C-alpha cells in the first residue's frame, strides 16, 4: 500500500514515510492510493477481540509494518489505560446504539487514535533509520491536545508542543492540558479561536526556512492533528467493531445495513466511517451532525463550501470549526482521485474562503446526510435521554443524538443506527448538569462533577478527580504571530 498527496502527483510513499511526514510538502494530505477491501466474512471478524480486529484492519493499510511490529503498537495503545477491555463498548438506549469511544485516559474519542499514533511513529522512525527527534506540533480545540500529550509524554525520541485557543476549551480541558507532566511536553494558550491556532501551526509547517533550521538542529516536524494518516487509520477499526458487536449480539444479520451518526468537526471521525464503508462494511447513510457552526450542513446540501462566517462558541467546543481539514480527503475520493482539482479547490478556499464542487462530485455526496443542532436542541436531547433512560451523554454526542432524532422523524428510516459517542459527560459536566436540571449555582467545577456523578449513579473517573490537586505546570500565553518564536524558544535549548 502506497500513499500520495491529495494535491499533486508526488512520489508514492510507504505508510511509515507518510506517518513521519504528517502533511505533504505541497500542503496536501496523504491518502492511500486505493482503499483496501476486507477479505474475510463479517461473521468471522465478529469473533475477534478489539486488538485482533485492529490488527486485521490496520495491516491492510500499514503494509510496511511486519506483524510483530504492528501488534506491539496495538498492545501498547489499547491496554489498561482504557477502563474496559472492550475498548469501545456499544450501549443500546432509546432504540439506538451508542458506541462509547471515551473509555481511554483522557475521556474522549481522540484517545482511540492518539494512544497508538506515538507507537506507530516511533516504529516508523526506526524502520526508516531516522535518528532525529520528532517534534509534534499541534493545534487543538480541546480534546486532541490532551490526548496527544498523554500519548506522547515521555515517549523517547519525541517532543510535543500543543497550542489551544484560550477561550475555546472547557475549564476541565484546560486543566487537563496545563497539568500535563513529561519533560518533552510544552503547552501554550493562543489568543484567538481554533482556526487561528490551527492556521498558526500550519504556517510553521509551511515555513521552509524554519523547517530547515530545525532540521539542522536534529528535529523533524510532524503533526498529531487528524491530518496525519496514522490517526485516521486506527479510527476505521471501531466502526467495524460496532457493527460486529451488533452482529455478535444477534441484533442485525450478516450484511444488513446500518446507519452511522457522527458529531463532526474536522471531519476525521466521519471520514473513517466512510473508509470503513468503502472497505466493505455495510453502512447505508453517514449522518454528519454539526453544531451551530454548520458549514458542513450547507456543504452537503449545496455543494458549496463557504467558510466566510463568524465562528460561534458552543457547548460542543471540539466541533467549533470552520475549516474541516479532513474533508479534503473526501473531495479527493469523490472527484475520482483528481489531485489537480482538489488543489484548485483548496487554493480557492484559502484565497477566497469559498469553493463549489462539480455536479458529479455532488452526486457522490449522496452517501452523506447533513444536519445540525441548535444549542437548545442539544440541551433538550441530553435532558430527554436522562429522563427516559437515566443515561447521560455529553454535549458533542448530544449534537449527534438530536440530529438522529430529527432524521428519524423526517424520513421514518428505521435502519439500525450507531451513534459515535465522542466524549464522557464528565468532560463537559457543567453544561450536562444544566441540561438535566441539576441546581449547580455556587458550586465549583469539581463539586458539579460530583453531583453529576451522583445523578448518573456512576463513579467520577479518576482522571478527573485528580485534576483538583494536580499542580499547573504550563503558564504560556501567546499571540498568533508569536508562535514561531515560541516554538524556536522551546526547541532552542536542545
Ligand atoms: C474532536 C471531537 C469531535 C469531532 O471529531 P472530528 O474528527 O474532528 O470531526 C467530536 N466530539 C469530540 C468530543 C471531539 O473531541
mmCIF file of C-alpha atoms in Angstrom, residues 29-30 225-228 232 235 265-269 271 275 323-331:
data_model
loop_
_atom_site.group_PDB
_atom_site.id
_atom_site.type_symbol
_atom_site.label_atom_id
_atom_site.label_comp_id
_atom_site.label_asym_id
_atom_site.label_seq_id
_atom_site.Cartn_x
_atom_site.Cartn_y
_atom_site.Cartn_z
ATOM 1 C CA UNK A 29 -2.896 15.317 2.934
ATOM 2 C CA UNK A 30 -1.619 11.795 2.443
ATOM 3 C CA UNK A 225 -3.724 16.570 14.140
ATOM 4 C CA UNK A 226 -6.261 14.414 12.410
ATOM 5 C CA UNK A 227 -4.491 15.189 9.141
ATOM 6 C CA UNK A 228 -1.896 12.509 9.944
ATOM 7 C CA UNK A 232 -7.187 8.201 10.567
ATOM 8 C CA UNK A 235 -10.356 5.172 13.679
ATOM 9 C CA UNK A 265 -15.777 18.987 13.448
ATOM 10 C CA UNK A 266 -12.610 18.393 11.476
ATOM 11 C CA UNK A 267 -14.248 15.541 9.503
ATOM 12 C CA UNK A 268 -11.763 12.897 10.668
ATOM 13 C CA UNK A 269 -14.102 10.624 12.559
ATOM 14 C CA UNK A 271 -14.182 10.089 7.162
ATOM 15 C CA UNK A 275 -13.413 4.461 4.598
ATOM 16 C CA UNK A 323 -12.365 24.591 8.125
ATOM 17 C CA UNK A 324 -12.806 20.832 8.268
ATOM 18 C CA UNK A 325 -9.351 19.731 7.164
ATOM 19 C CA UNK A 326 -10.142 16.096 6.511
ATOM 20 C CA UNK A 327 -12.872 16.985 4.046
ATOM 21 C CA UNK A 328 -10.018 17.334 1.576
ATOM 22 C CA UNK A 329 -9.583 13.567 1.627
ATOM 23 C CA UNK A 330 -13.254 13.084 0.816
ATOM 24 C CA UNK A 331 -13.003 15.566 -2.068
#
